[in-house]
Amino acid sequence: MFETLILMLDATMRVSTPLILAALAGLYSERAGIVDIGLEGKILGSAFAAAAGAAVFGSAWIGLCLGILASVSLAMIHGFACITHRGDHIVSGVAINTIVAGLTVTLSMYWFGMGGQTPALSGDARFLDITFPFADALQDVPVIGAIYSNLLSGHNILVYLAFAMVPLTYWVVYKTRFGLRLRAVGENPHAVDTAGISVAFIRYRALIVCGILCGLAGAYLSTAHNAGFLKDMSAGKGYMALAALIFGKWRPVPVLLACLLFGFLDAVAVRMQGVEIPGIGQVPVQAIEVLPYVLTVLLLAGFIGKAVGPKAIGRPYVKERA
């Protein structure tokens, strides 16, 4: 029983990693007043760019850089539409998701001719698991050995980076001048402008951070969690990250807990495939796959109460003239 729990928690950490990175990306964006439903598109675009770069150059790090570059570029397009031209945030985000979904498949077929996939990655083209010191020696030690060797050790660097980003985000948002201005721009941009601070500049910086984190999430999917890019491999993780962001009420630690909860539900769904349930029999795979999304909706609808976002979120800012 304990070993099964450790395996479930280990799978939860792996599945939750892109959700954590994407949800924190959305936190920066929405704290600045920018609705970013385009998280899904940025994850998918960066996943393709990272896998393509890793396949061509044989380096996961080059792939990661290209993935971040692609994601930040999409974030800047979103910013150009929503900040500079004061366009509708939802429309811009949906447009990014739609364009990227088609563009990634088209480019992968044109460049690699593999039906919307990239070549399989191996060796230095992937982020490999890291084994902690003495992990093998402590593996047989009761309780502690299983936790240290099987749960804490054996993940790739992007998993550890995702969890490290949570306290870093808390410090940035609540303890730095940039974080203070970020929150102020999302609540009362007119007050920020009155203080002589550029609202657009702060929001663009927030979107750059958002793009970097989405780039990490996408690169993780294609160069660490999987060995290449697959069509629509983001599989709604951007939307689940938005749900986790709302579930956590735009605060880093609750957002982390929400991502872990959603990741655990996903791990349970995978674990239940092929399992015979007394009185029901074997549950269809399709029903198992939809379980995390259904539970996500139920949790959002019934357990978080009223989630109030930043006051200026989604509202175009028009500079007042003297």
CSV table of C-alpha atoms in Angstrom, one decimal:
chain,number,residue,atom,x,y,z
A,1,MET,CA,0.0,0.0,0.0
A,2,PHE,CA,2.8,2.4,0.9
A,3,GLU,CA,4.7,1.6,-2.3
A,4,THR,CA,1.6,2.3,-4.3
A,5,LEU,CA,1.1,5.6,-2.6
A,6,ILE,CA,4.7,6.6,-3.4
A,7,LEU,CA,4.2,5.6,-7.0
A,8,MET,CA,1.1,7.7,-7.2
A,9,LEU,CA,2.8,10.7,-5.6
A,10,ASP,CA,5.7,10.3,-8.0
A,11,ALA,CA,3.4,10.3,-11.0
A,12,THR,CA,1.6,13.3,-9.5
A,13,MET,CA,4.8,15.3,-9.4
A,14,ARG,CA,5.6,14.5,-13.0
A,15,VAL,CA,2.0,15.2,-14.3
A,16,SER,CA,1.7,18.4,-12.2
A,17,THR,CA,4.9,20.0,-13.5
A,18,PRO,CA,3.5,21.6,-16.7
A,19,LEU,CA,0.4,22.6,-14.8
A,20,ILE,CA,2.4,24.4,-12.1
A,21,LEU,CA,4.6,26.2,-14.6
A,22,ALA,CA,1.6,27.2,-16.8
A,23,ALA,CA,-0.5,28.3,-13.7
A,24,LEU,CA,2.3,30.5,-12.4
A,25,ALA,CA,2.6,31.9,-15.9
A,26,GLY,CA,-1.1,32.8,-15.8
A,27,LEU,CA,-0.6,34.3,-12.3
A,28,TYR,CA,1.9,36.8,-13.6
A,29,SER,CA,-0.3,37.7,-16.6
A,30,GLU,CA,-3.6,38.0,-14.7
A,31,ARG,CA,-2.1,39.8,-11.7
A,32,ALA,CA,-1.1,42.4,-14.2
A,33,GLY,CA,-4.7,42.6,-15.6
A,34,ILE,CA,-4.2,40.5,-18.7
A,35,VAL,CA,-6.6,37.5,-19.2
A,36,ASP,CA,-4.5,34.8,-20.8
A,37,ILE,CA,-6.6,32.0,-22.2
A,38,GLY,CA,-3.8,31.5,-24.7
A,39,LEU,CA,-1.7,29.5,-22.2
A,40,GLU,CA,-2.7,26.4,-24.1
A,41,GLY,CA,-1.3,27.8,-27.4
A,42,LYS,CA,1.9,28.9,-25.8
A,43,ILE,CA,2.5,25.5,-24.2
A,44,LEU,CA,1.8,23.7,-27.5
A,45,GLY,CA,3.9,26.1,-29.5
A,46,SER,CA,6.9,25.9,-27.2
A,47,ALA,CA,6.6,22.1,-27.0
A,48,PHE,CA,6.9,21.9,-30.8
A,49,ALA,CA,9.8,24.5,-31.0
A,50,ALA,CA,11.6,22.7,-28.2
A,51,ALA,CA,11.2,19.2,-29.8
A,52,ALA,CA,12.1,20.5,-33.2
A,53,GLY,CA,15.2,22.3,-31.9
A,54,ALA,CA,16.3,19.4,-29.9
A,55,ALA,CA,15.9,17.0,-32.9
A,56,VAL,CA,17.8,19.3,-35.2
A,57,PHE,CA,20.7,20.3,-32.9
A,58,GLY,CA,20.8,17.3,-30.7
A,59,SER,CA,20.6,19.4,-27.5
A,60,ALA,CA,17.7,19.6,-25.0
A,61,TRP,CA,19.1,23.0,-23.8
A,62,ILE,CA,19.0,24.5,-27.3
A,63,GLY,CA,15.4,23.1,-27.6
A,64,LEU,CA,14.5,24.7,-24.3
A,65,CYS,CA,15.8,28.1,-25.5
A,66,LEU,CA,13.9,27.8,-28.7
A,67,GLY,CA,10.7,26.8,-26.9
A,68,ILE,CA,11.0,29.8,-24.5
A,69,LEU,CA,11.6,32.0,-27.5
A,70,ALA,CA,8.5,30.7,-29.3
A,71,SER,CA,6.4,31.1,-26.2
A,72,VAL,CA,7.6,34.7,-25.4
A,73,SER,CA,6.9,35.6,-29.1
A,74,LEU,CA,3.3,34.4,-28.7
A,75,ALA,CA,3.0,36.3,-25.4
A,76,MET,CA,4.2,39.5,-27.2
A,77,ILE,CA,1.6,39.0,-29.9
A,78,HIS,CA,-1.0,38.7,-27.2
A,79,GLY,CA,0.4,41.8,-25.5
A,80,PHE,CA,0.4,43.7,-28.8
A,81,ALA,CA,-3.2,42.9,-29.4
A,82,CYS,CA,-4.4,43.5,-25.8
A,83,ILE,CA,-2.1,46.2,-24.4
A,84,THR,CA,-1.1,48.3,-27.4
A,85,HIS,CA,-4.3,48.0,-29.4
A,86,ARG,CA,-6.6,47.4,-26.4
A,87,GLY,CA,-8.2,44.4,-28.1
A,88,ASP,CA,-10.4,41.7,-26.5
A,89,HIS,CA,-8.3,39.4,-24.3
A,90,ILE,CA,-10.4,36.3,-24.8
A,91,VAL,CA,-10.5,36.7,-28.6
A,92,SER,CA,-6.8,37.2,-28.8
A,93,GLY,CA,-6.1,34.1,-26.6
A,94,VAL,CA,-8.5,31.9,-28.6
A,95,ALA,CA,-6.9,33.1,-31.8
A,96,ILE,CA,-3.4,32.1,-30.5
A,97,ASN,CA,-4.6,28.7,-29.5
A,98,THR,CA,-6.3,28.1,-32.8
A,99,ILE,CA,-3.4,29.3,-34.9
A,100,VAL,CA,-0.8,27.4,-33.0
A,101,ALA,CA,-2.8,24.1,-33.1
A,102,GLY,CA,-2.8,24.2,-36.9
A,103,LEU,CA,0.7,25.8,-37.4
A,104,THR,CA,2.6,23.2,-35.3
A,105,VAL,CA,1.1,20.3,-37.3
A,106,THR,CA,1.7,22.0,-40.6
A,107,LEU,CA,5.3,22.9,-39.8
A,108,SER,CA,6.1,19.4,-38.4
A,109,MET,CA,4.7,17.8,-41.5
A,110,TYR,CA,6.6,20.1,-43.8
A,111,TRP,CA,9.9,19.9,-42.0
A,112,PHE,CA,9.9,16.3,-40.8
A,113,GLY,CA,7.3,14.5,-42.9
A,114,MET,CA,6.1,12.4,-40.0
A,115,GLY,CA,2.4,13.1,-39.9
A,116,GLY,CA,2.5,16.0,-37.4
A,117,GLN,CA,5.2,14.6,-35.2
A,118,THR,CA,8.9,15.3,-34.6
A,119,PRO,CA,11.6,12.6,-34.7
A,120,ALA,CA,12.0,10.6,-31.4
A,121,LEU,CA,14.5,12.2,-29.1
A,122,SER,CA,17.2,10.4,-27.2
A,123,GLY,CA,20.4,11.0,-25.3
A,124,ASP,CA,21.4,14.7,-25.0
A,125,ALA,CA,18.3,15.8,-26.9
A,126,ARG,CA,16.2,15.0,-23.8
A,127,PHE,CA,16.3,16.1,-20.2
A,128,LEU,CA,17.1,12.9,-18.3
A,129,ASP,CA,16.3,12.0,-14.7
A,130,ILE,CA,18.7,13.1,-12.0
A,131,THR,CA,19.6,10.6,-9.3
A,132,PHE,CA,20.4,12.0,-5.9
A,133,PRO,CA,23.5,10.9,-3.9
A,134,PHE,CA,23.1,7.7,-2.0
A,135,ALA,CA,19.6,7.1,-3.6
A,136,ASP,CA,20.5,3.6,-4.6
A,137,ALA,CA,22.0,2.8,-1.3
A,138,LEU,CA,19.0,4.0,0.7
A,139,GLN,CA,16.4,2.4,-1.5
A,140,ASP,CA,15.9,-0.6,0.8
A,141,VAL,CA,15.6,1.5,4.0
A,142,PRO,CA,11.9,1.4,5.2
A,143,VAL,CA,9.8,4.5,4.5
A,144,ILE,CA,12.7,7.0,4.3
A,145,GLY,CA,14.4,5.1,1.5
A,146,ALA,CA,11.2,4.9,-0.6
A,147,ILE,CA,10.5,8.7,-0.1
A,148,TYR,CA,14.1,9.7,-0.9
A,149,SER,CA,15.0,7.3,-3.6
A,150,ASN,CA,11.6,6.9,-5.4
A,151,LEU,CA,9.7,10.1,-4.7
A,152,LEU,CA,12.3,12.9,-4.3
A,153,SER,CA,15.1,11.5,-6.5
A,154,GLY,CA,14.7,10.4,-10.1
A,155,HIS,CA,13.1,13.5,-11.7
A,156,ASN,CA,14.5,15.7,-14.4
A,157,ILE,CA,15.7,19.2,-13.8
A,158,LEU,CA,12.5,20.9,-15.0
A,159,VAL,CA,10.4,19.1,-12.4
A,160,TYR,CA,12.6,20.6,-9.6
A,161,LEU,CA,12.6,23.9,-11.3
A,162,ALA,CA,8.8,24.0,-11.4
A,163,PHE,CA,8.5,23.4,-7.7
A,164,ALA,CA,11.3,26.0,-7.0
A,165,MET,CA,9.4,28.6,-9.0
A,166,VAL,CA,6.6,28.6,-6.4
A,167,PRO,CA,8.5,30.2,-3.5
A,168,LEU,CA,10.4,32.4,-6.0
A,169,THR,CA,7.0,33.6,-7.5
A,170,TYR,CA,5.8,34.3,-3.9
A,171,TRP,CA,8.9,36.4,-3.2
A,172,VAL,CA,8.6,38.2,-6.5
A,173,VAL,CA,4.9,39.0,-6.3
A,174,TYR,CA,4.8,40.0,-2.6
A,175,LYS,CA,8.3,41.1,-1.6
A,176,THR,CA,9.7,43.0,-4.6
A,177,ARG,CA,9.0,46.4,-6.2
A,178,PHE,CA,8.1,44.7,-9.4
A,179,GLY,CA,5.6,42.5,-7.6
A,180,LEU,CA,4.0,45.5,-5.9
A,181,ARG,CA,3.7,47.3,-9.2
A,182,LEU,CA,2.4,44.1,-10.9
A,183,ARG,CA,-0.4,43.8,-8.3
A,184,ALA,CA,-1.2,47.5,-8.5
A,185,VAL,CA,-1.5,47.4,-12.3
A,186,GLY,CA,-4.0,44.6,-12.0
A,187,GLU,CA,-6.0,46.4,-9.3
A,188,ASN,CA,-5.8,50.1,-10.2
A,189,PRO,CA,-3.8,51.0,-13.3
A,190,HIS,CA,-4.9,54.6,-13.1
A,191,ALA,CA,-3.1,55.0,-9.7
A,192,VAL,CA,0.0,53.4,-11.1
A,193,ASP,CA,-0.1,55.8,-14.1
A,194,THR,CA,-0.6,58.7,-11.8
A,195,ALA,CA,2.6,57.7,-9.9
A,196,GLY,CA,4.5,58.1,-13.2
A,197,ILE,CA,4.9,54.4,-13.9
A,198,SER,CA,4.1,53.0,-17.4
A,199,VAL,CA,1.2,50.5,-17.1
A,200,ALA,CA,2.0,49.1,-20.6
A,201,PHE,CA,5.6,48.5,-19.6
A,202,ILE,CA,4.7,46.5,-16.5
A,203,ARG,CA,2.2,44.5,-18.3
A,204,TYR,CA,4.6,43.6,-21.1
A,205,ARG,CA,7.2,42.5,-18.5
A,206,ALA,CA,4.5,40.3,-16.9
A,207,LEU,CA,3.8,38.7,-20.3
A,208,ILE,CA,7.5,38.1,-20.9
A,209,VAL,CA,7.6,36.2,-17.6
A,210,CYS,CA,4.4,34.4,-18.6
A,211,GLY,CA,6.0,33.4,-21.9
A,212,ILE,CA,9.2,32.1,-20.2
A,213,LEU,CA,7.2,29.9,-17.8
A,214,CYS,CA,4.9,28.6,-20.6
A,215,GLY,CA,8.1,27.9,-22.6
A,216,LEU,CA,9.4,25.7,-19.7
A,217,ALA,CA,6.1,23.9,-19.5
A,218,GLY,CA,6.0,23.1,-23.2
A,219,ALA,CA,9.7,22.1,-23.3
A,220,TYR,CA,9.0,19.8,-20.4
A,221,LEU,CA,6.2,18.0,-22.3
A,222,SER,CA,8.2,17.3,-25.5
A,223,THR,CA,11.8,17.0,-24.3
A,224,ALA,CA,11.5,15.5,-20.8
A,225,HIS,CA,8.1,13.9,-20.1
A,226,ASN,CA,7.9,12.6,-23.6
A,227,ALA,CA,10.5,11.9,-26.3
A,228,GLY,CA,9.2,14.3,-29.0
A,229,PHE,CA,6.3,16.4,-30.2
A,230,LEU,CA,2.9,14.9,-30.9
A,231,LYS,CA,-0.2,16.6,-32.3
A,232,ASP,CA,-2.2,18.5,-29.6
A,233,MET,CA,0.1,17.1,-26.9
A,234,SER,CA,-0.8,19.9,-24.5
A,235,ALA,CA,-4.2,18.1,-24.2
A,236,GLY,CA,-5.9,21.0,-22.4
A,237,LYS,CA,-3.2,21.6,-19.8
A,238,GLY,CA,-3.4,25.3,-20.4
A,239,TYR,CA,-7.1,25.3,-19.6
A,240,MET,CA,-6.5,23.1,-16.5
A,241,ALA,CA,-3.8,25.6,-15.4
A,242,LEU,CA,-6.3,28.4,-15.7
A,243,ALA,CA,-8.7,26.3,-13.6
A,244,ALA,CA,-6.0,25.8,-11.0
A,245,LEU,CA,-5.2,29.5,-11.0
A,246,ILE,CA,-8.9,30.3,-10.2
A,247,PHE,CA,-9.0,27.4,-7.7
A,248,GLY,CA,-6.0,28.9,-6.0
A,249,LYS,CA,-7.4,32.4,-6.1
A,250,TRP,CA,-4.4,33.9,-7.9
A,251,ARG,CA,-2.0,33.1,-5.0
A,252,PRO,CA,1.2,31.0,-5.6
A,253,VAL,CA,0.9,28.4,-2.8
A,254,PRO,CA,-2.8,27.6,-3.2
A,255,VAL,CA,-2.2,27.4,-7.0
A,256,LEU,CA,0.5,24.8,-6.3
A,257,LEU,CA,-1.9,22.8,-4.2
A,258,ALA,CA,-4.5,23.0,-6.9
A,259,CYS,CA,-2.1,21.8,-9.5
A,260,LEU,CA,-1.0,18.9,-7.3
A,261,LEU,CA,-4.7,18.0,-6.8
A,262,PHE,CA,-5.4,18.0,-10.5
A,263,GLY,CA,-2.2,16.1,-11.2
A,264,PHE,CA,-3.2,13.5,-8.6
A,265,LEU,CA,-6.6,13.1,-10.2
A,266,ASP,CA,-4.8,12.6,-13.5
A,267,ALA,CA,-2.5,10.0,-12.0
A,268,VAL,CA,-5.4,8.2,-10.4
A,269,ALA,CA,-7.1,8.1,-13.8
A,270,VAL,CA,-4.1,6.5,-15.4
A,271,ARG,CA,-3.8,4.0,-12.6
A,272,MET,CA,-7.4,3.0,-12.9
A,273,GLN,CA,-7.2,2.0,-16.6
A,274,GLY,CA,-7.9,-1.7,-16.9
A,275,VAL,CA,-8.8,-2.1,-13.3
A,276,GLU,CA,-11.9,-4.2,-12.5
A,277,ILE,CA,-14.3,-2.3,-10.1
A,278,PRO,CA,-16.7,-4.6,-8.1
A,279,GLY,CA,-20.2,-4.4,-9.4
A,280,ILE,CA,-19.2,-2.3,-12.4
A,281,GLY,CA,-16.5,-4.2,-14.2
A,282,GLN,CA,-13.7,-2.7,-16.2
A,283,VAL,CA,-14.3,1.0,-16.7
A,284,PRO,CA,-13.9,2.2,-20.3
A,285,VAL,CA,-10.6,4.0,-21.1
A,286,GLN,CA,-12.5,7.0,-22.4
A,287,ALA,CA,-14.4,7.4,-19.1
A,288,ILE,CA,-11.1,7.3,-17.2
A,289,GLU,CA,-9.4,9.8,-19.4
A,290,VAL,CA,-12.3,12.3,-18.9
A,291,LEU,CA,-12.3,11.9,-15.1
A,292,PRO,CA,-9.7,14.6,-14.3
A,293,TYR,CA,-11.6,17.2,-16.3
A,294,VAL,CA,-15.0,16.3,-14.9
A,295,LEU,CA,-13.6,16.4,-11.3
A,296,THR,CA,-11.9,19.7,-12.1
A,297,VAL,CA,-15.3,21.3,-13.1
A,298,LEU,CA,-17.0,19.8,-10.0
A,299,LEU,CA,-14.3,21.2,-7.7
A,300,LEU,CA,-14.4,24.6,-9.3
A,301,ALA,CA,-18.2,24.7,-9.1
A,302,GLY,CA,-18.7,23.4,-5.6
A,303,PHE,CA,-15.7,23.9,-3.3
A,304,ILE,CA,-13.9,27.2,-3.9
A,305,GLY,CA,-16.7,29.6,-3.4
A,306,LYS,CA,-16.6,33.0,-5.1
A,307,ALA,CA,-13.2,33.6,-6.7
A,308,VAL,CA,-12.6,37.3,-7.2
A,309,GLY,CA,-9.8,38.1,-9.5
A,310,PRO,CA,-7.9,41.4,-9.9
A,311,LYS,CA,-10.3,44.3,-10.4
A,312,ALA,CA,-8.8,45.5,-13.7
A,313,ILE,CA,-8.4,42.1,-15.3
A,314,GLY,CA,-9.5,42.0,-18.9
A,315,ARG,CA,-10.2,45.8,-19.0
A,316,PRO,CA,-8.3,47.8,-21.6
A,317,TYR,CA,-6.4,50.7,-20.0
A,318,VAL,CA,-6.9,54.1,-21.6
A,319,LYS,CA,-4.5,56.7,-20.4
A,320,GLU,CA,-6.3,59.7,-19.0
A,321,ARG,CA,-5.4,63.0,-20.6
A,322,ALA,CA,-4.8,66.0,-18.4
